[in-house]
mmCIF file of C-alpha atoms and ligand atoms in Angstrom:
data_model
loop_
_atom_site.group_PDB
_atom_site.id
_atom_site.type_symbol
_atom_site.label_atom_id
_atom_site.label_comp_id
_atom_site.label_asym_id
_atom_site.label_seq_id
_atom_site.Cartn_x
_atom_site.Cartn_y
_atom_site.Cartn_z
ATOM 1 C CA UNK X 220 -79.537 73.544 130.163
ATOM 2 C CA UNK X 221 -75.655 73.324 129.513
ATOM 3 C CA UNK X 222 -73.607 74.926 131.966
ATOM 4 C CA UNK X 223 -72.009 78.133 130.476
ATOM 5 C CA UNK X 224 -68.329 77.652 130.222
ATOM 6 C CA UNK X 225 -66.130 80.615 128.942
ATOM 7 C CA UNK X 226 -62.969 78.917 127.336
ATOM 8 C CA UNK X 227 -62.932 81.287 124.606
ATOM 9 C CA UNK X 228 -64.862 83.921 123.205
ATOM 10 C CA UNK X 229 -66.248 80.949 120.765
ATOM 11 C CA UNK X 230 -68.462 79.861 123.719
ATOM 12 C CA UNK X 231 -70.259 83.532 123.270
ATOM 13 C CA UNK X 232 -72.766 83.475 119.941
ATOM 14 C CA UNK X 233 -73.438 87.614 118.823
ATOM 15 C CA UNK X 234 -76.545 87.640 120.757
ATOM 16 C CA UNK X 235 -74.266 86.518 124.157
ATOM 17 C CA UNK X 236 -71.694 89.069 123.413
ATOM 18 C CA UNK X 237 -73.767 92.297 123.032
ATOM 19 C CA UNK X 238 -75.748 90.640 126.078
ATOM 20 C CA UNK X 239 -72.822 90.520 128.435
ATOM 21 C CA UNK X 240 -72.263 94.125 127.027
ATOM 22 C CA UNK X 241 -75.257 95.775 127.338
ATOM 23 C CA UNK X 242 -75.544 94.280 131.290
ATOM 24 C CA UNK X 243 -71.663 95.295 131.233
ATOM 25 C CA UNK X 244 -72.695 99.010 130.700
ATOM 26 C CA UNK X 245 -76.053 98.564 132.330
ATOM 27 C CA UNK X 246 -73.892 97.322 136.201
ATOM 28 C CA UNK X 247 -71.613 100.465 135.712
ATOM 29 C CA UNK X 248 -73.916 103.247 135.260
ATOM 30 C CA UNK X 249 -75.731 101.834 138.167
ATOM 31 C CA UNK X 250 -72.709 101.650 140.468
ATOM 32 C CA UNK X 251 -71.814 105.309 139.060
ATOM 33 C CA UNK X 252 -75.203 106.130 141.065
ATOM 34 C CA UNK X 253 -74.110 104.298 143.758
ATOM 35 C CA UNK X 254 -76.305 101.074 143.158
ATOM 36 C CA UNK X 255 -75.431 97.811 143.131
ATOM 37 C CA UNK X 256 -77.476 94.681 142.063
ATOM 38 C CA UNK X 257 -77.304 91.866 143.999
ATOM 39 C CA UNK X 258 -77.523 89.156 141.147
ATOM 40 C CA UNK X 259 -75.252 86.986 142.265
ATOM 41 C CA UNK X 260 -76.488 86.617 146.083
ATOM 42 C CA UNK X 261 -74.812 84.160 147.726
ATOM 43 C CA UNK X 262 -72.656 82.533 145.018
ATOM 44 C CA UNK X 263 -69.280 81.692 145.531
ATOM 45 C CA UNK X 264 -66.948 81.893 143.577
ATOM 46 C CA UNK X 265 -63.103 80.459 142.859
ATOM 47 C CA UNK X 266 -60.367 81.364 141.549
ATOM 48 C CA UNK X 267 -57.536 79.087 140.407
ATOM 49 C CA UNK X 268 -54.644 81.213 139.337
ATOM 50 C CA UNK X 269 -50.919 79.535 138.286
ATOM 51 C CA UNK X 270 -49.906 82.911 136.593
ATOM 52 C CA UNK X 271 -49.625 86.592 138.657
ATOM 53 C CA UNK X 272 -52.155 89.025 138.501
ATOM 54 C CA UNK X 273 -53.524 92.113 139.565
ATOM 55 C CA UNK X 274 -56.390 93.275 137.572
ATOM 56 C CA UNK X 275 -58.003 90.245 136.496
ATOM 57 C CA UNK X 276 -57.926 88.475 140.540
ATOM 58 C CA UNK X 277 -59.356 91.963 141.597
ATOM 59 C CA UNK X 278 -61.858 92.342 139.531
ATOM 60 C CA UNK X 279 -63.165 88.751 139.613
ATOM 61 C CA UNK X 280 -63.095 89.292 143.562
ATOM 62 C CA UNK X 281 -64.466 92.326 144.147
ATOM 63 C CA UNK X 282 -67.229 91.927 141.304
ATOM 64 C CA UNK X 283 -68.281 88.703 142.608
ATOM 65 C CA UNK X 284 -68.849 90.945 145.882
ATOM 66 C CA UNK X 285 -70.490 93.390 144.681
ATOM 67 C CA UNK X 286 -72.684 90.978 143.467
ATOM 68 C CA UNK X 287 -73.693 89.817 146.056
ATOM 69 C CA UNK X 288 -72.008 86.766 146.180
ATOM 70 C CA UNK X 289 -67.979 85.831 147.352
ATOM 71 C CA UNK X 290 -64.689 85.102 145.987
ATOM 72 C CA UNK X 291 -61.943 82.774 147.276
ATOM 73 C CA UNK X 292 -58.481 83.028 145.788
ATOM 74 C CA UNK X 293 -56.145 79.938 145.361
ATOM 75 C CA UNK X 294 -52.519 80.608 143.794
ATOM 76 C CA UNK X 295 -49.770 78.840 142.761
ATOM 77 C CA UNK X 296 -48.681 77.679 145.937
ATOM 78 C CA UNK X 297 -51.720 75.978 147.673
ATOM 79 C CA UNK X 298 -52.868 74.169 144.317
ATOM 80 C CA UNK X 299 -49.560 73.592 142.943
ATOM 81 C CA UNK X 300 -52.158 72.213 140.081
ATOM 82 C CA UNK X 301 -50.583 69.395 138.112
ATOM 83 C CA UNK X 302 -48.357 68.785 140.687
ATOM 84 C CA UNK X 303 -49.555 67.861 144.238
ATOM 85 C CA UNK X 304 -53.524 67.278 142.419
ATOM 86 C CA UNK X 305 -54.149 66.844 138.946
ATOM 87 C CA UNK X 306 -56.365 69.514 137.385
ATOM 88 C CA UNK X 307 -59.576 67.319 136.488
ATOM 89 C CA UNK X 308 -59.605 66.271 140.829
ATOM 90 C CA UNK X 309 -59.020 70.063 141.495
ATOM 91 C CA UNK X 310 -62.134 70.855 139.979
ATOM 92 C CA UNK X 311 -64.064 68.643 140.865
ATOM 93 C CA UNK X 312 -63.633 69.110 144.727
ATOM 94 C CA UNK X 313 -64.539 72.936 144.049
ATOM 95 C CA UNK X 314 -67.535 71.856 142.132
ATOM 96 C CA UNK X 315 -68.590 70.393 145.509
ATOM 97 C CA UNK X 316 -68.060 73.715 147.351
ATOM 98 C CA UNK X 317 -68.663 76.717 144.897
ATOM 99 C CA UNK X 318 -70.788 77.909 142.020
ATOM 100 C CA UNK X 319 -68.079 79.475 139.639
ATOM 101 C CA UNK X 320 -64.352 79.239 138.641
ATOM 102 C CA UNK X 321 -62.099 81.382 137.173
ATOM 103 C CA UNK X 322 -58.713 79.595 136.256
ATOM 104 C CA UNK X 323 -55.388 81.357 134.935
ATOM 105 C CA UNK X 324 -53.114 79.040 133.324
ATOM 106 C CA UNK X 325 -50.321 78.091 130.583
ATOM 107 C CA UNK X 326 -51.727 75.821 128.646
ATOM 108 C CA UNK X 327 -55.158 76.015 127.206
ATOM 109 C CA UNK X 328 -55.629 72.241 127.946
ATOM 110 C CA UNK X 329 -55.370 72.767 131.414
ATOM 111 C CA UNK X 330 -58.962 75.408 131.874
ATOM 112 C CA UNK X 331 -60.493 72.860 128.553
ATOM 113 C CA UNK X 332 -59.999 69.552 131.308
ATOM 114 C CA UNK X 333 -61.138 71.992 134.449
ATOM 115 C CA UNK X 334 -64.391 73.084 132.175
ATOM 116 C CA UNK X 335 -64.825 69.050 131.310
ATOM 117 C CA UNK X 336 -64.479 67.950 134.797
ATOM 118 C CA UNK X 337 -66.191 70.401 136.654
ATOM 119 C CA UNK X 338 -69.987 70.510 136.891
ATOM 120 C CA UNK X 339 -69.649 74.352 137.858
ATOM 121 C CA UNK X 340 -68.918 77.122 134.957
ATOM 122 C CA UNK X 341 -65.278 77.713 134.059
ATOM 123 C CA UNK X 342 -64.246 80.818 132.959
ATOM 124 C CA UNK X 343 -60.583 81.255 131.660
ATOM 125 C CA UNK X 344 -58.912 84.062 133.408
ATOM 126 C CA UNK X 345 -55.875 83.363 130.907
ATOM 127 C CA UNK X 346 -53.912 81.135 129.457
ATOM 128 C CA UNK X 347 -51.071 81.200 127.761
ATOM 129 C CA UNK X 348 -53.570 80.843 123.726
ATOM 130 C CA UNK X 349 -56.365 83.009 125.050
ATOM 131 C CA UNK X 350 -57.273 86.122 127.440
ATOM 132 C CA UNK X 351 -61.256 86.554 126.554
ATOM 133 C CA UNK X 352 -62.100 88.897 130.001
ATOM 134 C CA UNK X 353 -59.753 91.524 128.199
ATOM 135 C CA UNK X 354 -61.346 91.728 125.105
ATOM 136 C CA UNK X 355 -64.834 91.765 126.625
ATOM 137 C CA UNK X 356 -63.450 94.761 128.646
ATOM 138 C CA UNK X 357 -61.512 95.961 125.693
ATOM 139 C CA UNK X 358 -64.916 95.512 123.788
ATOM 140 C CA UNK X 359 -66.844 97.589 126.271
ATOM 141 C CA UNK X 360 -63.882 100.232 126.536
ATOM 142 C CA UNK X 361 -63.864 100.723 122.524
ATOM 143 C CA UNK X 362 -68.341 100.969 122.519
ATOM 144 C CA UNK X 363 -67.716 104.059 125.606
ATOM 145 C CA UNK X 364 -64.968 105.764 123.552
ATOM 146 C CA UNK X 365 -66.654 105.377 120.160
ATOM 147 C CA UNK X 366 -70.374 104.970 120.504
ATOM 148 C CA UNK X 367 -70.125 101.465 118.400
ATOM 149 C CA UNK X 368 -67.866 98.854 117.277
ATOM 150 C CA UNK X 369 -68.921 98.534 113.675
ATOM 151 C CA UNK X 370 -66.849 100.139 111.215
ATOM 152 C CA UNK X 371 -63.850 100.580 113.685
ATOM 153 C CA UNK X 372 -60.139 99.558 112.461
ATOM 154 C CA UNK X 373 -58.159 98.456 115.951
ATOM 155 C CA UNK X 374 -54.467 98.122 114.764
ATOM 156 C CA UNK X 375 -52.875 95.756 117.283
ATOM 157 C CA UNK X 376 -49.052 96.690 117.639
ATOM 158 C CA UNK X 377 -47.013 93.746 119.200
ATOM 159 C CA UNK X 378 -46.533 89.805 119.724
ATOM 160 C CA UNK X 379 -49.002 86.957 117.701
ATOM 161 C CA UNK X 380 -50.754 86.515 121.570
ATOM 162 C CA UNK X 381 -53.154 85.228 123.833
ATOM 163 C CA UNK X 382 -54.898 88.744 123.725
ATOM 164 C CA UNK X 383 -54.487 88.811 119.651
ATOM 165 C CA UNK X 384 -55.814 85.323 119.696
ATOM 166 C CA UNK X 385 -59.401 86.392 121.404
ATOM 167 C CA UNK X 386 -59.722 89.281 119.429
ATOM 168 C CA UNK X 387 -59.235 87.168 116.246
ATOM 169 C CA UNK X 388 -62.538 85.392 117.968
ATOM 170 C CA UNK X 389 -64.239 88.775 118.799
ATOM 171 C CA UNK X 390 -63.772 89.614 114.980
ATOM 172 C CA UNK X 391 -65.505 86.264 113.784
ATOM 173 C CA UNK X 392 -68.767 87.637 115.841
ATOM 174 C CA UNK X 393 -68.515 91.384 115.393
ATOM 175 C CA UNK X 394 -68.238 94.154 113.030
ATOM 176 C CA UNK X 395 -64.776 95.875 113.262
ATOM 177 C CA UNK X 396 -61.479 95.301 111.263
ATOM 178 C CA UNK X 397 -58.199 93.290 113.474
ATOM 179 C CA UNK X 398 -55.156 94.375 111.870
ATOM 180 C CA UNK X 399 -51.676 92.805 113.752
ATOM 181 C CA UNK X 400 -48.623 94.412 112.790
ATOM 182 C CA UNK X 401 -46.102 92.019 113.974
ATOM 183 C CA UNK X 402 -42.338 91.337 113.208
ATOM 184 C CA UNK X 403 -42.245 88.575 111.352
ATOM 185 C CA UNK X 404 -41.618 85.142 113.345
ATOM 186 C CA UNK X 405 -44.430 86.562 116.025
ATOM 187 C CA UNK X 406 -47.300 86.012 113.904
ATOM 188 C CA UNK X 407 -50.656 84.238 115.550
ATOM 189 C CA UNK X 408 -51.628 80.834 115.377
ATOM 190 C CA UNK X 409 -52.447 79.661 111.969
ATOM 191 C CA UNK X 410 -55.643 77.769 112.938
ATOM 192 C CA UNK X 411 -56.942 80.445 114.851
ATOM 193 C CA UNK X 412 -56.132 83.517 112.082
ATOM 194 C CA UNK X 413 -57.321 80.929 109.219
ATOM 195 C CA UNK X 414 -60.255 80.174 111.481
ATOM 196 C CA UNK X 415 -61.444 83.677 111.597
ATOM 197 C CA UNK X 416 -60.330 84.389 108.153
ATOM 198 C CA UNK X 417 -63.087 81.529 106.794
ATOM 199 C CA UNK X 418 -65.758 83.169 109.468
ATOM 200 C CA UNK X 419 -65.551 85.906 107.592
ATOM 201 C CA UNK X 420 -63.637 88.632 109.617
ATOM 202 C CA UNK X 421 -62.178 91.149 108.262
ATOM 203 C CA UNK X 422 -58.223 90.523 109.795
ATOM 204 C CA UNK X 423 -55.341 90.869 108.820
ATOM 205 C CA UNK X 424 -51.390 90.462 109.375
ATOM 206 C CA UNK X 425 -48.308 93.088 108.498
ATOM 207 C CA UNK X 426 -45.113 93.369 109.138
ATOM 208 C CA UNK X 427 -45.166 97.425 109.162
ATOM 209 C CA UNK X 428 -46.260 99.188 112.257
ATOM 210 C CA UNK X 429 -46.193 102.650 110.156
ATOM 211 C CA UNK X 430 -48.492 101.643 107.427
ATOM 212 C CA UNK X 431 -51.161 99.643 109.461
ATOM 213 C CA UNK X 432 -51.578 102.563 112.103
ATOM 214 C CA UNK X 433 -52.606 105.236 109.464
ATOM 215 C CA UNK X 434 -56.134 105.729 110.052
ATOM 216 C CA UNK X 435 -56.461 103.455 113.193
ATOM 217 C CA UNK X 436 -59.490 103.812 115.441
ATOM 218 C CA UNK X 437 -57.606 101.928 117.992
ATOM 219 C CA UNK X 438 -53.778 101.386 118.433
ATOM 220 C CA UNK X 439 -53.279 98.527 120.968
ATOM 221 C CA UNK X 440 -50.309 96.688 122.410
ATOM 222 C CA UNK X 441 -49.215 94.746 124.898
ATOM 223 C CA UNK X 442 -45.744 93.279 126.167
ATOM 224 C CA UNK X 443 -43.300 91.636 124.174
ATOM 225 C CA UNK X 444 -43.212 88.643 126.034
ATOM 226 C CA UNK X 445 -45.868 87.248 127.881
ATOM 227 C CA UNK X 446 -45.834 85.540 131.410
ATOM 228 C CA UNK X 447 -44.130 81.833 131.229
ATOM 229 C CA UNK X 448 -41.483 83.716 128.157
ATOM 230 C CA UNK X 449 -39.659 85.450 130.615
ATOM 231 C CA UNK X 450 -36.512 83.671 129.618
ATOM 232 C CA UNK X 451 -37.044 84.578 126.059
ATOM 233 C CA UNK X 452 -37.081 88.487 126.907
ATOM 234 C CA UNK X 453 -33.752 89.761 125.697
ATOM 235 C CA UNK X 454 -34.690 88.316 122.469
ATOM 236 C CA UNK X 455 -38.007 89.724 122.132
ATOM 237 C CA UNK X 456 -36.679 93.098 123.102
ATOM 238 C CA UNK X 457 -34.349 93.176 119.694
ATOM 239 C CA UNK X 458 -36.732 91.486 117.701
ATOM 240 C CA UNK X 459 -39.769 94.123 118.668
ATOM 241 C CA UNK X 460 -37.948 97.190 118.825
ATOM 242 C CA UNK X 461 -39.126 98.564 115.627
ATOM 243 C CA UNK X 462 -42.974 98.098 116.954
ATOM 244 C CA UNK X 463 -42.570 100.503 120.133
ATOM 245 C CA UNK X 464 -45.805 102.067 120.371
ATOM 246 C CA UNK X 465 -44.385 105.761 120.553
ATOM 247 C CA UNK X 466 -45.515 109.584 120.024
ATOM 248 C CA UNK X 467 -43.908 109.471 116.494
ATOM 249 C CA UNK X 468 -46.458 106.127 115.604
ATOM 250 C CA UNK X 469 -49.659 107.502 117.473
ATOM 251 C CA UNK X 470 -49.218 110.690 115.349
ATOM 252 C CA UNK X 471 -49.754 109.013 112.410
ATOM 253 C CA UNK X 472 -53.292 107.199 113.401
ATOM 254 C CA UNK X 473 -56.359 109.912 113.374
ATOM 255 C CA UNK X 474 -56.495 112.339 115.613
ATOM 256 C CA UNK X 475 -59.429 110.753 117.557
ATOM 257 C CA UNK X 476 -57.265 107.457 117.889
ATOM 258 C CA UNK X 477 -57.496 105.623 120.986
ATOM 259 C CA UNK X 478 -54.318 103.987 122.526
ATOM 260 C CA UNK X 479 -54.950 100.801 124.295
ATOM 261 C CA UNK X 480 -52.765 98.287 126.508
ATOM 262 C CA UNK X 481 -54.029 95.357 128.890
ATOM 263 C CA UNK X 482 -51.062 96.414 131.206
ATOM 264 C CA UNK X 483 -49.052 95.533 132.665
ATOM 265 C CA UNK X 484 -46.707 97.686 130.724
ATOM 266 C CA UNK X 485 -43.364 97.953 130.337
ATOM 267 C CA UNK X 486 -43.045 101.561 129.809
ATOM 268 C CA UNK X 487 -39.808 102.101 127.360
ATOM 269 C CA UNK X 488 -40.423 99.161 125.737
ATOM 270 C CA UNK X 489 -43.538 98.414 123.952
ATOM 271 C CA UNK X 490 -45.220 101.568 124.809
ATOM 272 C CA UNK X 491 -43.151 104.893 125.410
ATOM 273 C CA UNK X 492 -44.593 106.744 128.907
ATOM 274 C CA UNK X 493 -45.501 110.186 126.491
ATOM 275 C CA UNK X 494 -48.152 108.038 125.427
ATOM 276 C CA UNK X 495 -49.351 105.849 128.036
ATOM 277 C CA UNK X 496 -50.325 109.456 129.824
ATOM 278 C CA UNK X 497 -50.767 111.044 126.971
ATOM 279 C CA UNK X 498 -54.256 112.438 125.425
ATOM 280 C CA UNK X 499 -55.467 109.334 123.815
ATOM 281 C CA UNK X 500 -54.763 106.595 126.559
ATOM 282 C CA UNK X 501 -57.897 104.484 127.581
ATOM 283 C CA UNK X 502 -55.862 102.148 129.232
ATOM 284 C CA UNK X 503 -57.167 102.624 133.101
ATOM 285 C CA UNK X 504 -60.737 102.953 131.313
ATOM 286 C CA UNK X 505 -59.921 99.204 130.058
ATOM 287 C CA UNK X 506 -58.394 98.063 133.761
ATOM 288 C CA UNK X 507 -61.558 99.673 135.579
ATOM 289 C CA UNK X 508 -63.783 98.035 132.362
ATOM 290 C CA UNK X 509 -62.577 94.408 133.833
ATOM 291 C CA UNK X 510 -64.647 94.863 136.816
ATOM 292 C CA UNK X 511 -67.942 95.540 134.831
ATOM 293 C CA UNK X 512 -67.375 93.198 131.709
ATOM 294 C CA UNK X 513 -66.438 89.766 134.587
ATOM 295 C CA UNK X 514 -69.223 91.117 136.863
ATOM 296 C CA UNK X 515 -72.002 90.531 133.281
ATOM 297 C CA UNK X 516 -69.901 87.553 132.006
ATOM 298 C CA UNK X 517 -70.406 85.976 135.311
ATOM 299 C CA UNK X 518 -74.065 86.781 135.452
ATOM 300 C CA UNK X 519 -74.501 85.302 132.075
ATOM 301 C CA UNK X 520 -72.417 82.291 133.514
ATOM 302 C CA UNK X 521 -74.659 81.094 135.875
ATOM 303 C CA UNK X 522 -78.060 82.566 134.346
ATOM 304 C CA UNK X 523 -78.427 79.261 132.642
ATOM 305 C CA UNK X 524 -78.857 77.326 136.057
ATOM 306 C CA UNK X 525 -81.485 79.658 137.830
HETATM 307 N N1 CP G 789 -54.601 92.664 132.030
HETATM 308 C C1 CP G 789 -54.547 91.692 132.963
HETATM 309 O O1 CP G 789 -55.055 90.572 132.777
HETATM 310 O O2 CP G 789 -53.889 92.049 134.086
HETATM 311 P P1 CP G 789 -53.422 91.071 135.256
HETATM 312 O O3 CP G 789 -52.424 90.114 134.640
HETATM 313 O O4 CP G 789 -52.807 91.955 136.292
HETATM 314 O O5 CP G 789 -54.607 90.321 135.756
HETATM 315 N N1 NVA G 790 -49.952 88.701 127.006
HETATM 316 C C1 NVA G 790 -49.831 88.993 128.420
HETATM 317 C C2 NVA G 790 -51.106 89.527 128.950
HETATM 318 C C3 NVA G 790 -51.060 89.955 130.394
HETATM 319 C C4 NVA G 790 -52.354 90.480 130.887
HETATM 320 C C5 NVA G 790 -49.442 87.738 129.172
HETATM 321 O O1 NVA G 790 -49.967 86.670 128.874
HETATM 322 O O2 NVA G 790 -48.587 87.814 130.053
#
């Protein structure tokens, strides 16, 4: 069988997704009980990270563990990928060693030549066009909070970005409306929005906040620039801050609405800290949702080779 690389949520058909999310819901009621399933015994697994993170390296560490198996991390400094060892002889030493990768990277190139080079699955972890372990956790936090996806509007508040891009993809597979309300200049990709335009999912782009939060299921947002745009900040900051994600927007969504951010956050900017703690946060539901949504996508990873 193919291995299973995740370079996108394309590499998931319907069937995958509500796979990884049933054993995504399945893992954490079990570990509620105090039970944990040793799937994964004895794997090992990588991870390759060029960006910072918090949630995504502990959650792909400690799930790995609690499957069973174990994690080793390699950052930016002992790789120094591209630089002291190109990415395609990277992976291929650690195909020698472990079972799985997870890579976080800028460009999407980099985890596409890792996934071709490698004879080990290659999950990306991020990169600077797509974040799919977010939106399978996002995915999972969203079926908890409303008992189903289908029929939800999530209203994404912010930047044309690597976490809009993968739920552009999760729209092409599943049954919920993507609105982005952007300013204009921070729209998505083209191909990617045309892409899951001609799939057939129901998406859409505005350039009012107001207007595309009335009736929201979900409000989401994220920062205003992303990691590797740090020096583009000051701009983003004028050019966003009519999308703030405040009490005054929130109030005009249902009052069931859920308010979601990956995090990190930058509290006073994109999201005010009323809301953040307020009543309709989900956003440590999400972080904690990482663990169980990595812990199935990784099962389903290396399923195909036992
Ligand atoms: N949301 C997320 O991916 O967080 P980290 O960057 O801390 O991993
Ligand atoms: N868009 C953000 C997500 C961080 C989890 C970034 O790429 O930095």
């Amino acid at each position: 069988m193919k291995k299973r690389d995740v370079l996108t949520l394309r590499d998931l058909a319907r069937a995958d997704l509500d796979e990884v999310l049933s054993l995504a819901a399945a893992l954490k009621r079990e570990r509620a009980e105090g039970h944990l399933r040793p799937l994964l015994a004895g794997k090992k697994l990588a991870l390759v990270f060029q960006k910072p993170s918090l949630r995504t390296r502990a959650t792909f560490d400690i799930g790995m563990t609690e499957l069973g198996g174990s994690a080793l991390f390699l950052g930016p400094d002992e790789v120094q990928l591209g630089e002291r060892e190109t990415p395609a002889d990277c992976v291929r030493v650690l195909s020698r060693l472990v079972d799985i990768l997870a890579v976080r990277t800028f460009a999407q190139d980099i985890v596409a030549e890792m996934a071709a080079f490698g004879s080990v699955p290659v999950i990306n972890a991020l990169s600077d066009l797509y974040h799919p372990c977010q939106v399978l956790a996002d995915l999972l936090t969203l079926q908890e909070c409303k008992g189903a996806l289908e029929g939800l509007h999530v209203v994404f508040v912010g930047d044309g970005n690597n976490v809009v891009h993968s739920w552009l993809l999760a729209a092409e597979k599943l049954p919920f409306r993507f609105t982005l309300a952007c300013p204009e200049g921070f729209e998505p990709d083209r191909e990617i929005f045309d892409s899951a335009v001609a799939a057939g999912a129901e998406v859409a782009v505005t350039h009012d906040p107001a207007a595309a939060v009335s009736g929201a299921d979900a409000i989401y947002t994220d920062v205003w620039a992303s990691m590797g745009q740090e020096a583009e900040a000051g701009d983003r900051e004028r050019a966003f801050a009519a999308f703030q994600v405040n009490g005054e927007l929130v109030a005009r969504a249902g009052d069931d609405v859920a308010v979601m951010h990956c995090l990190p956050a930058h509290r006073g900017q994109e999201i005010t800290d009323e809301v953040i703690e307020g009543r309709h946060s989900v956003v440590f539901d999400q972080a904690e949702n990482r663990l169980h949504a990595q812990k199935a996508l990784m099962v389903w990873c290396l399923a195909a080779g036992t």
